[in-house]
Amino acid sequence: MIFEEIEKLLNESAKKIGIDEKISVGFSNLPKICDFQSNACFSLAKKYGKNPFELAQNIVDNINNTEDFIFEVALPAFINIKLTDHKLEKIADEYLKDERGGLPKLNNKQKVILDYGGANVAKALHVGHLRPAIIGESLKRLYKLLGEEVISDVHLGDWGLQMGLTELELFQEGKLDYYFGKSSTENTITLDDLNYAYPKASIRKNQEEDFRKTAEEWTYKIQNKEQPYYDIFKIIREISVKEIKKNYSSLGAEFDLWYGESDASDYIPETLKIIKDKGLARESEGAVVVDVAIDGENIPIPKKNNDEPQRYSNPMPPCIIEKSNGAVLYATTDIATILMRNKMFKDVSRIEYVADGRQQLHFTQVFRVSKMAGISPENQKLLYIGHGTINGKDGKPFKTRSGDTIKLEDIIDMLVKKAGEKLTANGVKFDRELALKIGVSAMKFGDLINNVDKDYIFDLDRFMSFEGKTGPYLQYTAVRINSILNKVKDCKEGAFIVDNDDEREIIKNIIKLNSSYEICYKNKTLAPLCLATYNLASAFSTFYNNHNVINEKDEKIKRSFISLLRLVKNKLKQALETLAIEIPQKM
Ligand code: ARG
């Protein structure tokens, strides 16, 4: 694309003076002075024993005539490149005609399984489930947009102790009498029952040794598919999944597969057999473990605060795959899931996991066992994308005033309320759907603009502002463009005429926006796309403040404006779709 075009001109010129090397070009560090720059002459001069400035000048002097670019040399030996207005018009025209708006696809299309979401059955979704859903959904859309085949799997947590705990608690409250043959009237278990039972059981397990032990036995019985434990598990799962689906759909997260840990259970015997047959397993205090440490490895222990010196534990602890009572663990289901995925889908190039940054050890162990056992083929990439936490204004993990974890449902209500207030203040009638779209976009953008591995502060007032780097600002810009285009819908678009800085800025920002997708892809973050989208919206606002599109008298200029608006609209739409931010009808 544009980089290649410029590089080609430079390479051809260098070749003429006997330098047959690839000369690379990047965006300019000083956008006020030029659009692109090449720093190649510094190292080339060394290699060829030449004066760097003279070399740069020589290359520029030998460039084939072009009406698209202006090449200049700047001290000490930079080659500065500017796009001519003619070139900007050509690019804008090409992007407007192309259904992808000039965004290239990747050359090596891969099949990817993206594991994100990770809600736990029987437990209410909470603030901790926001980030994997938001980040995972956008990464999925990004990969797809760039041409990859992506299968998304929610990987519900449904095979752990919480299931035994919840069932035992419900049983002791008499809610399972029917299933245990103690009553002839069928119990109806409700979501409220679950929301009450799990938190209570979770407290009891720490206070009552007997309760915890029995819950562990029940968990084992569920995993062994014993009745009635297993049937009750299925009922609880169904109630819970219905609620989980509702919550994820409010967030705009869509999954191809609604599998859980339990779906890997059929693959657990085979998984354990492979590991044992390969001689990887050993017994340790009744449990079965796999040693995964690598010679000389140091594992950083998470710091309690930044001032603390970094400490290490060495070596990495073994991965426990079977407990002494025969129950399997989180790691076992994850390894079995890799086996299942490779049986269900052929030639999976990558399996990526978006999960809490504190699960690093878990994933390292799971990946190592899977590779050692050959469950994940050698050429398959297993990647853990660990995210930071959402903190409150005090810098500590976001909690309710009473110190409890905040439920996802409460967060969604909070977003709707805040967005509703904003809308009312702007004179728009309250509408829940609309408020939800704006609220969710505020939260998503507030999240995605941060690097994935960093913590950030949940500051709803800031996220919700209609100005600045926020989701609502981008939505507002898109809504505004749509409304202008609607007002001039009888007027046709026409050839681009670029003759002022506001228009130049828009087109240059679109070029940058297009190239931000690949940076996101490489670095597994959406932050560059967020920033580039904001920069485009902001360039558009400047343009719109300085030009009266609707009342422009000159027909040719008006038509060029309309083309520009269409292009900006297309590019904003593509970016917001990738960020899973919906554009409302009005705002
Ligand atoms: N259910 C897990 C949790 O809440 C997250 C699951 C992440 N994905 C995975 N394949 N382990 O912590």
Coordinates of C-alpha atoms and ligand atoms in Angstrom, one line a residue:
M1 CA 0.0 0.0 0.0
I2 CA 1.2 3.5 0.6
F3 CA 4.3 2.5 2.5
E4 CA 5.2 0.0 -0.2
E5 CA 4.7 2.6 -2.9
I6 CA 7.1 5.0 -1.2
E7 CA 9.6 2.3 -0.4
K8 CA 9.6 1.1 -4.0
L9 CA 10.5 4.6 -5.2
L10 CA 13.3 4.9 -2.7
N11 CA 14.6 1.4 -3.5
E12 CA 14.6 2.0 -7.2
S13 CA 16.5 5.2 -6.7
A14 CA 19.0 3.7 -4.3
K15 CA 19.6 0.9 -6.8
K16 CA 20.6 3.5 -9.4
I17 CA 23.5 4.6 -7.2
G18 CA 24.6 1.1 -6.5
I19 CA 22.7 0.5 -3.2
D20 CA 20.5 -2.6 -3.6
E21 CA 18.9 -2.6 -0.2
K22 CA 15.4 -2.4 1.2
I23 CA 14.7 1.1 2.5
S24 CA 11.9 1.2 5.0
V25 CA 9.6 4.1 5.7
G26 CA 7.5 4.9 8.7
F27 CA 5.0 7.6 9.7
S28 CA 6.7 10.9 10.5
N29 CA 7.7 11.8 14.0
L30 CA 7.0 15.4 13.1
P31 CA 3.6 15.4 11.3
K32 CA 3.7 19.2 11.0
I33 CA 6.7 18.9 8.8
C34 CA 6.0 15.8 6.8
D35 CA 3.8 12.7 6.6
F36 CA 6.4 9.9 6.4
Q37 CA 10.1 9.6 7.0
S38 CA 12.9 7.2 6.4
N39 CA 15.9 6.9 8.7
A40 CA 17.6 4.3 6.6
C41 CA 20.5 6.5 5.4
F42 CA 22.2 6.5 8.8
S43 CA 22.9 2.8 8.8
L44 CA 23.3 2.5 5.0
A45 CA 25.9 5.3 5.0
K46 CA 27.9 3.3 7.6
K47 CA 27.6 0.1 5.6
Y48 CA 28.7 1.7 2.4
G49 CA 31.2 4.1 3.8
K50 CA 29.4 7.3 2.7
N51 CA 28.4 10.6 4.2
P52 CA 24.8 10.1 5.5
F53 CA 23.5 13.5 4.4
E54 CA 25.0 13.2 0.9
L55 CA 23.6 9.7 0.6
A56 CA 20.1 10.8 1.5
Q57 CA 20.4 13.7 -1.0
N58 CA 21.7 11.4 -3.7
I59 CA 18.8 9.0 -3.2
V60 CA 16.2 11.9 -3.3
D61 CA 17.8 13.4 -6.4
N62 CA 17.5 10.1 -8.3
I63 CA 13.9 9.4 -7.5
N64 CA 11.7 9.0 -10.6
N65 CA 9.4 11.9 -11.2
T66 CA 6.3 11.6 -9.2
E67 CA 3.2 13.8 -8.8
D68 CA 2.2 11.9 -5.7
F69 CA 5.0 12.6 -3.2
I70 CA 7.4 15.4 -2.3
F71 CA 10.8 14.1 -1.1
E72 CA 13.2 16.2 1.0
V73 CA 16.3 15.7 3.0
A74 CA 16.6 17.0 6.5
L75 CA 19.6 17.2 8.7
P76 CA 21.3 15.1 9.7
A77 CA 20.2 12.5 7.2
F78 CA 16.4 12.0 7.2
I79 CA 14.4 11.6 4.1
N80 CA 11.1 13.4 4.6
I81 CA 8.1 12.6 2.5
K82 CA 4.9 14.6 2.0
L83 CA 1.8 13.5 0.1
T84 CA 0.6 15.9 -2.5
D85 CA -3.0 17.1 -2.6
H86 CA -3.3 15.2 -5.9
K87 CA -2.3 12.0 -4.1
L88 CA -4.6 12.6 -1.2
E89 CA -7.5 13.0 -3.6
K90 CA -6.5 9.7 -5.3
I91 CA -6.3 7.9 -2.0
A92 CA -9.6 9.2 -0.8
D93 CA -11.3 8.3 -4.1
E94 CA -9.8 4.8 -4.0
Y95 CA -10.9 4.3 -0.3
L96 CA -14.4 5.5 -0.9
K97 CA -14.8 3.1 -3.8
D98 CA -13.4 0.1 -1.9
E99 CA -15.8 -1.7 0.4
R100 CA -13.0 -2.2 2.9
G101 CA -12.1 1.5 2.8
G102 CA -8.5 0.6 1.7
L103 CA -7.9 -1.7 4.7
P104 CA -5.7 -4.6 3.5
K105 CA -6.2 -8.2 4.7
L106 CA -3.5 -10.3 6.2
N107 CA -1.5 -12.5 3.8
N108 CA -1.4 -15.5 6.0
K109 CA -5.0 -16.4 6.9
Q110 CA -5.1 -18.6 10.0
K111 CA -7.7 -20.5 11.9
V112 CA -8.0 -19.3 15.4
I113 CA -9.9 -20.3 18.5
L114 CA -10.5 -17.4 20.8
D115 CA -11.4 -18.3 24.4
Y116 CA -12.9 -15.4 26.3
G117 CA -15.8 -14.6 28.6
G118 CA -15.2 -17.4 31.0
A119 CA -18.3 -16.7 33.2
N120 CA -18.9 -19.2 36.0
V121 CA -22.1 -21.1 36.2
A122 CA -24.0 -20.7 39.5
K123 CA -22.2 -17.6 40.3
A124 CA -23.4 -14.1 39.2
L125 CA -21.3 -12.4 36.6
H126 CA -19.2 -9.7 38.2
V127 CA -16.9 -6.8 37.3
G128 CA -14.1 -9.2 36.7
H129 CA -15.9 -10.7 33.7
L130 CA -16.1 -7.3 31.9
R131 CA -12.7 -7.1 30.5
P132 CA -12.4 -10.6 29.0
A133 CA -15.7 -10.1 27.3
I134 CA -14.9 -6.6 26.0
I135 CA -11.3 -7.3 24.9
G136 CA -12.1 -10.8 23.5
E137 CA -15.1 -9.6 21.4
S138 CA -13.0 -6.8 19.8
L139 CA -10.0 -9.1 19.1
K140 CA -12.4 -11.5 17.5
R141 CA -13.8 -8.8 15.2
L142 CA -10.4 -7.5 14.5
Y143 CA -9.0 -10.9 13.4
K144 CA -12.1 -11.6 11.3
L145 CA -11.9 -8.2 9.6
L146 CA -8.3 -8.9 8.7
G147 CA -9.4 -12.1 7.1
E148 CA -8.8 -14.8 9.7
E149 CA -11.2 -17.6 10.5
V150 CA -12.1 -17.2 14.1
I151 CA -14.1 -19.5 16.4
S152 CA -15.1 -17.9 19.7
D153 CA -15.8 -20.1 22.7
V154 CA -17.1 -18.7 26.0
H155 CA -15.6 -21.6 28.0
L156 CA -17.9 -21.4 31.0
G157 CA -16.6 -22.4 34.4
D158 CA -19.0 -25.2 35.3
W159 CA -17.0 -28.1 36.5
G160 CA -15.5 -26.8 39.7
L161 CA -16.2 -26.8 43.4
Q162 CA -18.8 -24.1 43.0
M163 CA -21.2 -26.7 41.6
G164 CA -20.8 -29.0 44.6
L165 CA -21.2 -26.1 47.0
T166 CA -24.3 -24.8 45.3
E167 CA -26.0 -28.1 45.2
L168 CA -25.2 -28.9 48.8
E169 CA -26.5 -25.6 50.0
L170 CA -29.7 -26.0 47.9
F171 CA -30.1 -29.5 49.3
Q172 CA -29.8 -28.4 52.9
E173 CA -32.5 -25.8 52.3
G174 CA -34.8 -28.5 51.1
K175 CA -34.8 -27.2 47.6
L176 CA -33.7 -30.5 46.1
D177 CA -36.0 -32.9 48.0
Y178 CA -37.8 -34.0 44.9
Y179 CA -34.6 -35.1 43.2
F180 CA -33.5 -37.1 46.2
G181 CA -36.8 -38.9 46.5
K182 CA -37.8 -37.1 49.6
S183 CA -40.9 -35.4 48.1
S184 CA -43.2 -36.1 45.2
T185 CA -43.7 -32.4 44.1
E186 CA -41.1 -31.3 41.7
N187 CA -38.9 -28.4 43.0
T188 CA -38.4 -25.4 40.7
I189 CA -35.0 -24.0 41.2
T190 CA -34.9 -20.3 40.3
L191 CA -32.1 -17.8 39.5
D192 CA -32.8 -16.2 42.9
D193 CA -32.1 -19.5 44.6
L194 CA -28.8 -19.7 42.9
N195 CA -27.9 -16.1 43.6
Y196 CA -28.6 -16.8 47.3
A197 CA -27.1 -20.3 47.5
Y198 CA -23.7 -19.9 46.0
P199 CA -22.6 -16.8 48.1
K200 CA -23.8 -18.4 51.2
A201 CA -22.1 -21.7 50.5
S202 CA -18.9 -19.9 49.6
I203 CA -18.8 -18.3 53.1
R204 CA -19.8 -21.6 54.8
K205 CA -16.9 -23.5 53.1
N206 CA -14.4 -21.4 54.9
Q207 CA -16.1 -21.7 58.3
E208 CA -17.4 -25.3 58.3
E209 CA -14.9 -28.0 57.6
D210 CA -17.6 -30.7 57.2
F211 CA -19.6 -28.6 54.7
R212 CA -16.5 -28.0 52.5
K213 CA -15.6 -31.7 52.6
T214 CA -19.1 -32.8 51.6
A215 CA -19.2 -30.2 48.9
E216 CA -15.9 -31.6 47.5
E217 CA -17.4 -35.1 47.5
W218 CA -20.5 -33.8 45.7
T219 CA -18.3 -32.1 43.1
Y220 CA -16.6 -35.4 42.5
K221 CA -20.0 -37.1 42.1
I222 CA -21.1 -34.5 39.6
Q223 CA -17.9 -35.0 37.7
N224 CA -18.5 -38.7 37.8
K225 CA -22.0 -38.1 36.4
E226 CA -23.7 -39.8 39.4
Q227 CA -27.4 -39.3 39.8
P228 CA -29.2 -37.2 40.9
Y229 CA -26.1 -34.9 41.3
Y230 CA -25.5 -34.7 37.6
D231 CA -29.1 -34.0 36.6
I232 CA -29.3 -31.2 39.1
F233 CA -26.1 -29.9 37.7
K234 CA -27.7 -29.7 34.3
I235 CA -30.7 -27.9 35.6
I236 CA -28.5 -25.3 37.5
R237 CA -26.4 -24.9 34.4
E238 CA -29.4 -24.2 32.2
I239 CA -30.8 -21.5 34.5
S240 CA -27.4 -19.9 34.9
V241 CA -26.5 -19.9 31.2
K242 CA -29.8 -18.2 30.3
E243 CA -28.8 -15.3 32.6
I244 CA -25.2 -15.3 31.4
K245 CA -26.4 -15.1 27.8
K246 CA -28.6 -12.1 28.7
N247 CA -25.7 -10.3 30.3
Y248 CA -23.2 -11.0 27.5
S249 CA -25.8 -9.8 25.0
S250 CA -26.1 -6.5 26.8
L251 CA -22.4 -6.1 26.3
G252 CA -22.6 -7.1 22.6
A253 CA -20.4 -10.2 23.1
E254 CA -21.4 -13.0 20.8
F255 CA -20.0 -16.5 20.9
D256 CA -19.9 -19.3 18.3
L257 CA -19.6 -22.0 21.0
W258 CA -21.2 -22.1 24.3
Y259 CA -19.1 -24.8 25.7
G260 CA -18.0 -25.1 29.3
E261 CA -15.4 -27.0 31.2
S262 CA -18.0 -29.8 31.6
D263 CA -18.0 -30.3 27.8
A264 CA -14.4 -31.4 28.0
S265 CA -15.2 -34.0 30.6
D266 CA -15.6 -36.7 27.9
Y267 CA -12.0 -36.0 26.9
I268 CA -10.6 -36.2 30.4
P269 CA -9.9 -40.0 30.5
E270 CA -8.1 -39.8 27.2
T271 CA -6.2 -36.7 28.3
L272 CA -5.0 -38.4 31.5
K273 CA -4.1 -41.5 29.6
I274 CA -1.9 -39.6 27.1
I275 CA -0.2 -37.8 29.9
K276 CA 0.4 -41.0 31.9
D277 CA 1.5 -43.1 28.9
K278 CA 4.0 -40.4 28.0
G279 CA 5.5 -40.9 31.5
L280 CA 4.9 -37.3 32.4
A281 CA 2.8 -37.9 35.5
R282 CA 3.9 -38.7 39.0
E283 CA 2.1 -39.2 42.3
S284 CA 2.4 -36.6 45.0
E285 CA 0.6 -36.9 48.3
G286 CA -2.1 -38.9 46.6
A287 CA -2.6 -36.4 43.8
V288 CA -1.3 -36.8 40.2
V289 CA 1.0 -34.0 39.1
V290 CA 3.1 -33.1 36.0
D291 CA 6.5 -31.4 36.5
V292 CA 6.7 -28.5 34.2
A293 CA 9.6 -26.4 35.5
I294 CA 12.4 -25.6 33.1
D295 CA 16.0 -25.7 34.3
G296 CA 17.2 -22.4 35.8
E297 CA 13.8 -20.8 35.6
N298 CA 12.8 -18.0 37.9
I299 CA 9.1 -17.2 38.4
P300 CA 8.3 -13.7 39.5
I301 CA 6.0 -13.6 42.6
P302 CA 3.3 -10.9 42.2
K303 CA 4.3 -7.8 44.2
K304 CA 1.9 -6.5 46.8
N305 CA 3.0 -3.0 46.0
N306 CA 5.4 -1.3 43.6
D307 CA 8.1 -0.5 46.2
E308 CA 8.6 -4.1 47.1
P309 CA 11.7 -5.7 45.5
Q310 CA 10.9 -8.4 42.9
R311 CA 11.0 -11.9 44.5
Y312 CA 11.1 -15.2 42.7
S313 CA 9.9 -18.7 43.4
N314 CA 12.0 -21.4 41.8
P315 CA 11.1 -23.8 40.3
M316 CA 7.7 -23.5 38.8
P317 CA 5.3 -25.7 40.9
P318 CA 4.1 -28.9 39.2
C319 CA 0.7 -28.8 37.5
I320 CA -1.9 -30.9 39.5
I321 CA -4.1 -32.8 37.1
E322 CA -6.0 -35.1 39.5
K323 CA -6.8 -34.6 43.2
S324 CA -6.3 -37.3 45.8
N325 CA -10.1 -37.9 45.8
G326 CA -10.1 -38.4 42.0
A327 CA -11.6 -35.0 41.2
V328 CA -10.1 -33.1 38.3
L329 CA -9.1 -29.5 38.4
Y330 CA -9.2 -26.3 36.4
A331 CA -5.9 -27.2 34.7
T332 CA -7.2 -30.7 33.7
T333 CA -10.3 -29.3 32.1
D334 CA -8.3 -26.7 30.2
I335 CA -5.8 -29.4 28.9
A336 CA -8.8 -31.7 27.9
T337 CA -10.4 -28.7 26.2
I338 CA -7.3 -28.3 24.0
L339 CA -7.6 -32.0 23.1
M340 CA -11.3 -31.6 22.3
R341 CA -10.7 -28.5 20.2
N342 CA -8.0 -30.2 18.1
K343 CA -10.4 -33.2 17.6
M344 CA -13.3 -31.0 16.6
F345 CA -11.4 -28.6 14.4
K346 CA -8.7 -29.4 11.9
D347 CA -5.5 -27.3 11.5
V348 CA -6.1 -24.8 14.3
S349 CA -3.1 -22.4 14.0
R350 CA -3.7 -20.6 17.3
I351 CA -5.7 -20.9 20.5
E352 CA -5.8 -17.6 22.4
Y353 CA -7.2 -17.0 25.8
V354 CA -8.3 -13.6 27.2
A355 CA -8.3 -14.0 31.0
D356 CA -7.3 -12.3 34.2
G357 CA -3.6 -11.4 34.3
R358 CA -3.4 -13.2 37.6
Q359 CA -3.8 -16.5 35.8
Q360 CA -0.4 -16.5 34.2
L361 CA 0.9 -19.5 36.2
H362 CA -2.2 -21.5 35.3
F363 CA -1.9 -21.0 31.6
T364 CA 1.9 -21.5 31.6
Q365 CA 1.3 -24.9 33.2
V366 CA -1.5 -25.8 31.0
F367 CA 0.4 -24.9 27.8
R368 CA 3.5 -26.7 28.9
V369 CA 1.6 -29.9 29.7
S370 CA -0.3 -29.8 26.4
K371 CA 2.9 -29.3 24.4
M372 CA 4.9 -32.0 26.4
A373 CA 2.1 -34.5 25.9
G374 CA 1.6 -33.6 22.2
I375 CA -2.0 -32.7 22.8
S376 CA -1.3 -29.4 21.2
P377 CA 0.6 -30.0 17.9
E378 CA 4.1 -28.4 17.7
N379 CA 3.1 -25.9 15.1
Q380 CA 0.1 -24.6 17.1
K381 CA 0.5 -21.4 19.0
L382 CA -1.1 -21.3 22.5
L383 CA -1.3 -17.7 23.7
Y384 CA -2.5 -16.2 26.9
I385 CA -3.6 -12.6 26.8
G386 CA -3.7 -11.6 30.5
H387 CA -5.6 -8.4 31.3
G388 CA -5.2 -6.0 34.1
T389 CA -7.9 -5.2 36.7
I390 CA -10.5 -2.6 36.8
N391 CA -9.8 -0.4 39.8
G392 CA -11.9 2.1 41.7
K393 CA -10.9 5.7 42.2
D394 CA -8.8 4.6 45.2
G395 CA -6.6 2.6 42.9
K396 CA -7.8 -0.7 44.4
P397 CA -9.9 -3.3 42.7
F398 CA -13.4 -1.9 42.0
K399 CA -15.8 -2.9 44.8
T400 CA -19.1 -1.8 46.2
R401 CA -19.1 0.6 49.1
S402 CA -19.5 -2.3 51.5
G403 CA -16.5 -4.0 50.0
D404 CA -18.3 -6.6 47.9
T405 CA -17.5 -7.5 44.3
I406 CA -19.8 -5.5 42.0
K407 CA -22.2 -7.6 39.9
L408 CA -22.2 -7.1 36.2
E409 CA -25.9 -6.5 36.3
D410 CA -25.4 -3.6 38.7
I411 CA -22.7 -2.1 36.5
I412 CA -25.1 -2.3 33.5
D413 CA -27.8 -0.5 35.5
M414 CA -25.3 2.1 36.5
L415 CA -24.3 2.7 32.8
V416 CA -27.9 3.0 31.7
K417 CA -28.7 5.4 34.5
K418 CA -25.7 7.7 33.8
A419 CA -26.2 7.6 30.0
G420 CA -29.9 8.4 30.6
E421 CA -29.0 11.5 32.7
K422 CA -26.7 12.7 29.9
L423 CA -29.4 12.2 27.3
T424 CA -32.0 14.0 29.3
A425 CA -29.6 16.9 29.9
N426 CA -29.1 17.1 26.1
G427 CA -32.9 17.2 25.6
V428 CA -33.3 13.6 24.3
K429 CA -36.1 11.6 25.8
F430 CA -35.0 8.7 28.0
D431 CA -35.0 5.4 26.1
R432 CA -33.4 2.3 27.8
E433 CA -32.1 0.8 24.6
L434 CA -30.4 4.0 23.6
A435 CA -29.0 4.6 27.1
L436 CA -27.7 1.1 27.1
K437 CA -25.9 1.6 23.8
I438 CA -24.3 4.8 25.0
G439 CA -23.4 3.5 28.5
V440 CA -21.9 0.3 27.1
S441 CA -19.9 2.2 24.5
A442 CA -18.6 4.5 27.3
M443 CA -17.3 1.6 29.3
K444 CA -15.9 -0.3 26.3
F445 CA -13.9 2.6 25.0
G446 CA -12.8 3.5 28.5
D447 CA -11.4 -0.1 28.7
L448 CA -10.0 -0.6 25.2
I449 CA -8.0 2.6 25.0
N450 CA -5.8 1.2 27.8
N451 CA -3.2 -1.4 27.1
V452 CA -4.7 -4.8 27.8
D453 CA -2.2 -5.8 30.5
K454 CA -2.5 -2.5 32.5
D455 CA -5.0 -1.8 35.3
Y456 CA -7.2 1.2 34.8
I457 CA -9.6 3.3 36.9
F458 CA -13.3 2.9 36.3
D459 CA -14.3 6.6 36.1
L460 CA -17.7 6.7 34.7
D461 CA -18.0 10.5 34.6
R462 CA -14.9 10.7 32.4
F463 CA -15.9 7.7 30.2
M464 CA -19.4 9.1 29.6
S465 CA -18.3 12.6 28.5
F466 CA -19.6 13.6 25.0
E467 CA -16.2 15.2 24.4
G468 CA -12.7 13.9 24.3
K469 CA -11.4 10.3 24.0
T470 CA -14.7 8.6 24.8
G471 CA -17.1 6.1 23.3
P472 CA -20.0 8.6 23.4
Y473 CA -17.9 11.2 21.5
L474 CA -17.3 8.8 18.7
Q475 CA -20.9 7.7 18.6
Y476 CA -21.9 11.4 18.6
T477 CA -19.6 12.1 15.7
A478 CA -21.0 9.2 13.7
V479 CA -24.6 10.3 14.5
R480 CA -23.8 13.8 13.4
I481 CA -22.4 12.7 10.1
N482 CA -25.4 10.5 9.4
S483 CA -27.7 13.4 10.1
I484 CA -25.8 15.8 7.8
L485 CA -25.7 13.2 5.1
N486 CA -29.4 12.7 5.6
K487 CA -30.0 16.5 5.1
V488 CA -28.1 16.5 1.8
K489 CA -29.3 13.2 0.5
D490 CA -30.6 14.7 -2.7
C491 CA -27.1 16.0 -3.5
K492 CA -24.7 13.5 -5.2
E493 CA -21.2 12.8 -4.2
G494 CA -18.5 14.1 -6.5
A495 CA -14.7 14.1 -7.1
F496 CA -12.5 14.9 -4.2
I497 CA -11.0 18.4 -4.2
V498 CA -8.4 18.7 -1.5
D499 CA -7.3 22.2 -1.0
N500 CA -7.2 23.0 2.7
D501 CA -5.5 21.6 5.9
D502 CA -8.8 20.4 7.4
E503 CA -9.4 18.0 4.5
R504 CA -5.7 17.0 4.4
E505 CA -5.8 16.1 8.1
I506 CA -8.9 13.9 7.6
I507 CA -7.4 11.9 4.8
K508 CA -4.1 11.5 6.6
N509 CA -5.9 10.3 9.7
I510 CA -7.7 7.7 7.6
I511 CA -4.4 6.4 6.4
K512 CA -3.2 6.2 10.0
L513 CA -6.4 4.6 11.1
N514 CA -6.0 1.9 8.4
S515 CA -2.5 1.1 9.5
S516 CA -3.5 0.9 13.2
Y517 CA -5.4 -2.4 12.6
E518 CA -2.2 -4.3 12.0
I519 CA -0.5 -2.8 15.0
C520 CA -3.4 -3.9 17.1
Y521 CA -3.2 -7.4 15.5
K522 CA 0.5 -7.7 16.3
N523 CA 0.3 -6.4 19.8
K524 CA -3.0 -7.9 20.9
T525 CA -4.5 -4.6 22.0
L526 CA -7.1 -2.3 20.7
A527 CA -5.6 0.9 22.1
P528 CA -4.0 2.1 18.8
L529 CA -7.3 1.6 17.0
C530 CA -9.2 3.6 19.7
L531 CA -6.7 6.4 19.4
A532 CA -6.7 6.5 15.6
T533 CA -10.5 6.5 15.6
Y534 CA -10.6 9.3 18.0
N535 CA -8.1 11.3 16.0
L536 CA -10.2 10.9 12.9
A537 CA -13.3 12.0 14.7
S538 CA -11.5 15.0 16.1
A539 CA -10.2 15.9 12.6
F540 CA -13.7 15.7 11.3
S541 CA -15.0 18.0 14.0
T542 CA -12.4 20.6 13.1
F543 CA -13.3 20.4 9.5
Y544 CA -17.0 20.6 10.2
N545 CA -16.6 23.7 12.4
N546 CA -14.7 25.5 9.6
H547 CA -16.9 24.5 6.7
N548 CA -20.5 24.8 6.0
V549 CA -21.3 21.6 4.2
I550 CA -25.1 22.0 4.0
N551 CA -25.0 25.6 2.7
E552 CA -22.0 25.4 0.4
K553 CA -22.8 27.4 -2.7
D554 CA -20.2 25.9 -5.1
E555 CA -21.7 22.7 -6.3
K556 CA -18.4 21.0 -7.0
I557 CA -17.0 21.7 -3.6
K558 CA -20.3 20.6 -1.9
R559 CA -20.1 17.3 -3.8
S560 CA -16.5 16.8 -2.7
F561 CA -17.6 17.5 0.9
I562 CA -20.2 14.9 0.6
S563 CA -17.7 12.3 -0.6
L564 CA -15.5 13.2 2.3
L565 CA -18.3 12.8 4.8
R566 CA -19.2 9.4 3.3
L567 CA -15.7 8.2 3.6
V568 CA -15.4 9.4 7.2
K569 CA -18.7 7.7 8.0
N570 CA -17.5 4.4 6.4
K571 CA -14.3 4.5 8.3
L572 CA -15.9 5.3 11.6
K573 CA -18.4 2.6 11.1
Q574 CA -15.8 0.0 10.4
A575 CA -13.7 1.0 13.4
L576 CA -16.7 1.1 15.8
E577 CA -17.9 -2.2 14.6
T578 CA -14.5 -3.6 15.4
L579 CA -14.6 -2.1 18.8
A580 CA -18.2 -3.6 19.1
I581 CA -19.6 -0.1 19.7
E582 CA -23.0 0.4 18.2
I583 CA -23.9 3.7 16.4
P584 CA -27.3 4.9 17.8
Q585 CA -30.0 6.5 15.6
K586 CA -29.9 9.7 17.6
M587 CA -28.1 11.2 20.5
Ligands
ARG1 N1 -13.8 -19.2 34.5 C1 -12.5 -18.6 34.6 C2 -12.6 -17.6 35.7 O1 -13.6 -17.0 36.1 C3 -12.0 -18.0 33.4 C4 -11.9 -18.9 32.2 C5 -10.8 -18.5 31.3 N2 -10.6 -19.4 30.2 C6 -10.0 -20.6 30.3 N3 -9.9 -21.4 29.3 N4 -9.4 -21.0 31.5 O2 -11.6 -17.3 36.3

